[in-house]
Short mmCIF file of C-alpha atoms in Angstrom, two decimals:
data_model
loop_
_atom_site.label_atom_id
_atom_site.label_comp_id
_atom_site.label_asym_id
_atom_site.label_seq_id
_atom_site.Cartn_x
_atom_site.Cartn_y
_atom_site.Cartn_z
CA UNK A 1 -90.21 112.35 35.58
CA UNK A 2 -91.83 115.71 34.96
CA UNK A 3 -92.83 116.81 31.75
CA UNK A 4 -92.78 113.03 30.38
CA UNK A 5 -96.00 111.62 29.00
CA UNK A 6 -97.28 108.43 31.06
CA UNK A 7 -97.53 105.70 28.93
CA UNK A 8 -99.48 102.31 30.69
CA UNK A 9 -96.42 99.35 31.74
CA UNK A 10 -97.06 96.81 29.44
CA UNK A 11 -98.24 94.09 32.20
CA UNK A 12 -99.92 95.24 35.26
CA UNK A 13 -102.86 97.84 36.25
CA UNK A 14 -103.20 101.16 34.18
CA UNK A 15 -103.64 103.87 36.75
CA UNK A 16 -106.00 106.72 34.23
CA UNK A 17 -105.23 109.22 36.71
CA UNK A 18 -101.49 110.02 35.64
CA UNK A 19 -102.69 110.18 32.36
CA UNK A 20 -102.93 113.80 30.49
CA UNK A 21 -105.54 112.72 28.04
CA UNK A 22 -107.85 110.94 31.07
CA UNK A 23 -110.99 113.33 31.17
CA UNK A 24 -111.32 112.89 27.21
CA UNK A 25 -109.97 109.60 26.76
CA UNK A 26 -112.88 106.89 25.85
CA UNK A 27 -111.05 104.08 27.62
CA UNK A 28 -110.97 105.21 31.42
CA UNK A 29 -112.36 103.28 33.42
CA UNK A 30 -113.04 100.58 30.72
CA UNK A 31 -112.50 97.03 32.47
CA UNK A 32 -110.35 96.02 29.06
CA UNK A 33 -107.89 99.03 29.14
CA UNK A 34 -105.44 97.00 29.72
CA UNK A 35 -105.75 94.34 27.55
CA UNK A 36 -103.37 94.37 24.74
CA UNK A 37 -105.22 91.83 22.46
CA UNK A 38 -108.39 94.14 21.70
CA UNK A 39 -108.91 97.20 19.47
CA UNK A 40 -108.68 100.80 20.86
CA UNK A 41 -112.45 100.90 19.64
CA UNK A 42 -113.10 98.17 22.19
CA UNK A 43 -111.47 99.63 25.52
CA UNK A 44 -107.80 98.99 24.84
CA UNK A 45 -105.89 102.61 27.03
CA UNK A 46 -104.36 104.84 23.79
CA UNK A 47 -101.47 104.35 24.91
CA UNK A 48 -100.78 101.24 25.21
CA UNK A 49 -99.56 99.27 22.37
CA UNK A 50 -101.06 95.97 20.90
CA UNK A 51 -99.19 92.70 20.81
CA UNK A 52 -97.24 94.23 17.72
CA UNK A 53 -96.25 97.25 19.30
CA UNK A 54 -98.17 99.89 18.28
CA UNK A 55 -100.22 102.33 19.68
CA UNK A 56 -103.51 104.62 18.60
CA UNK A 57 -102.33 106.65 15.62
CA UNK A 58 -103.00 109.90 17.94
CA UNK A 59 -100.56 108.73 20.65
CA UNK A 60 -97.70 107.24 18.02
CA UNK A 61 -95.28 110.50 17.61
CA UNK A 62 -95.64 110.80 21.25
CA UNK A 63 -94.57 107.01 22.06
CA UNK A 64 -91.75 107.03 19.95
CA UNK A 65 -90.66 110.42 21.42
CA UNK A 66 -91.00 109.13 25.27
CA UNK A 67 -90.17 105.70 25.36
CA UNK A 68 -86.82 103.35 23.26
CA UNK A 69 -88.13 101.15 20.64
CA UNK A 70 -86.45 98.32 19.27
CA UNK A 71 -87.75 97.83 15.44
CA UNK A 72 -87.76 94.15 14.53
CA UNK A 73 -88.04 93.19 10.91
CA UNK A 74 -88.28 89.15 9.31
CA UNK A 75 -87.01 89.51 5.88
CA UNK A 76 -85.28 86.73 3.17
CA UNK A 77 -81.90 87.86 4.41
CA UNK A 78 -83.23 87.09 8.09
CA UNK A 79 -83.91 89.55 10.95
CA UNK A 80 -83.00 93.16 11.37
CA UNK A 81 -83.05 95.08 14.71
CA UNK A 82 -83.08 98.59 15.26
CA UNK A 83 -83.02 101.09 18.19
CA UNK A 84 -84.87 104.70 17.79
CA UNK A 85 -84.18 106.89 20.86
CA UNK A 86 -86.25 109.87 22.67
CA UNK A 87 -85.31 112.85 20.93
CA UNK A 88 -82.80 111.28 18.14
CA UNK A 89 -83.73 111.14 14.55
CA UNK A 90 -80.96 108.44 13.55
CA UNK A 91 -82.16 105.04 14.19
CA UNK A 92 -79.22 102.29 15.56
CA UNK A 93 -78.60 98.86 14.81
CA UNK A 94 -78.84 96.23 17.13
CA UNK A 95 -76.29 93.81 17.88
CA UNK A 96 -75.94 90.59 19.47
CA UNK A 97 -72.66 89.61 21.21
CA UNK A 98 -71.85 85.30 21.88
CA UNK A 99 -72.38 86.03 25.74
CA UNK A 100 -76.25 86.95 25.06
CA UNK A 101 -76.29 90.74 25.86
CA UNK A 102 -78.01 92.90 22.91
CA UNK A 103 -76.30 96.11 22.33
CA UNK A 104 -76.21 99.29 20.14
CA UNK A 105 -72.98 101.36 19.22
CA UNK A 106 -72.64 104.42 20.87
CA UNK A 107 -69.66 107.15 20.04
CA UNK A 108 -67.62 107.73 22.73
CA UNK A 109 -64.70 110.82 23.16
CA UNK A 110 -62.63 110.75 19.73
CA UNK A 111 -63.17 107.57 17.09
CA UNK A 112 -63.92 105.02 19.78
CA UNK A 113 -67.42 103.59 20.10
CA UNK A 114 -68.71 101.91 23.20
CA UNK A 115 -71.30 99.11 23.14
CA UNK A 116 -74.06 100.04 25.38
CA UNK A 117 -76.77 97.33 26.58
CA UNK A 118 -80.48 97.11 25.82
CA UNK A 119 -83.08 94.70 27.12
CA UNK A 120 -86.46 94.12 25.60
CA UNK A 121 -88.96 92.26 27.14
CA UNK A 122 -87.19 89.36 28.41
CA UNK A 123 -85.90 88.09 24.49
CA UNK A 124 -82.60 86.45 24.93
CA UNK A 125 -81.87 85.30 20.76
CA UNK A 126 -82.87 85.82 17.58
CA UNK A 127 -84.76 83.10 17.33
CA UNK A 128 -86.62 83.94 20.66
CA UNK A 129 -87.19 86.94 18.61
CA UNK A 130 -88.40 85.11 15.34
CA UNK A 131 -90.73 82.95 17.34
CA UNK A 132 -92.37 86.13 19.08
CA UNK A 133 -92.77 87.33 15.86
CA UNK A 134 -94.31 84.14 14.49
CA UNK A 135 -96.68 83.74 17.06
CA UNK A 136 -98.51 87.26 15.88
CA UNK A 137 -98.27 86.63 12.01
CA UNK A 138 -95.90 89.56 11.37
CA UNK A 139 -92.99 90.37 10.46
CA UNK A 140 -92.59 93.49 11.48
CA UNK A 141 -92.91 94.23 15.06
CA UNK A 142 -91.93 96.94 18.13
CA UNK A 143 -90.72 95.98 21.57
CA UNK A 144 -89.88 98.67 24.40
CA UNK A 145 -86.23 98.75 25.18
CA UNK A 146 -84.73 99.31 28.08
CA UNK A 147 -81.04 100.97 28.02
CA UNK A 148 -78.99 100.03 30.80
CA UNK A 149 -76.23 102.23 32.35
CA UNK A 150 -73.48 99.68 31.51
CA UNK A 151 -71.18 98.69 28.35
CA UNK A 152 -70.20 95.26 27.11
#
């Protein structure tokens, strides 16, 4: 954990003091710091992202370079998920398999790939995904990932 950038959970309290922009930011101590639904000009922590997934334009190359993303985009040909890592310029598909686990390819020792697991924020289908998305009026949208330590 040292040398990473905190960055507030997305539910829960936002502790300022683990924070390395605290004594200048304009949000500590703010009682709507950690409300995701108001603008960083009214309270909202820097580092937190909005219901979209995005954070103050100050805080963004740092975000992306501490934390997975999964990229989530509604087009005519239907929805497109990708994974940008922590330090990795290529961004990765997401894939779906029948049994419900997301995944991403990842290259193993020769030509074989392995398909490692994600989880973001509890969204078990497409459509889950679609209706999230709905719900804001986008159609283009961020979710934190979590990658876990097993393959499908």
């Amino acid at each position: 954990m040292a040398g990473q950038r905190y960055f507030p959970p997305l539910h829960g309290r936002i502790e300022c003091e683990k924070c390395d922009i605290a004594s200048t930011c304009p949000s500590c101590g703010k009682y709507q710091r950690d409300r995701r639904d108001v603008t960083f000009t009214s309270g909202r922590c820097p580092g937190l992202p909005d219901k979209k997934g995005f954070v103050d334009k100050s805080q963004r190359e740092l975000y992306a370079e501490a934390v997975p993303l999964v990229h989530a985009q509604s087009c005519v040909g239907g929805l497109t998920l990708f994974l940008t890592l922590p330090g990795e310029r290529r961004r990765r598909r997401v894939y779906r398999t029948k049994s419900g686990f997301w995944y991403f390819r990842e290259k193993g020792e020769g030509r074989s790939y392995s398909k490692r697991c994600i989880n973001f924020q509890r969204l078990q289908s497409r459509e889950a995904v679609l209706r999230e998305m709905a719900l804001l009026r986008t159609d283009y949208c961020m979710f934190r990932a979590v990658v876990e330590d097993y393959c499908v």
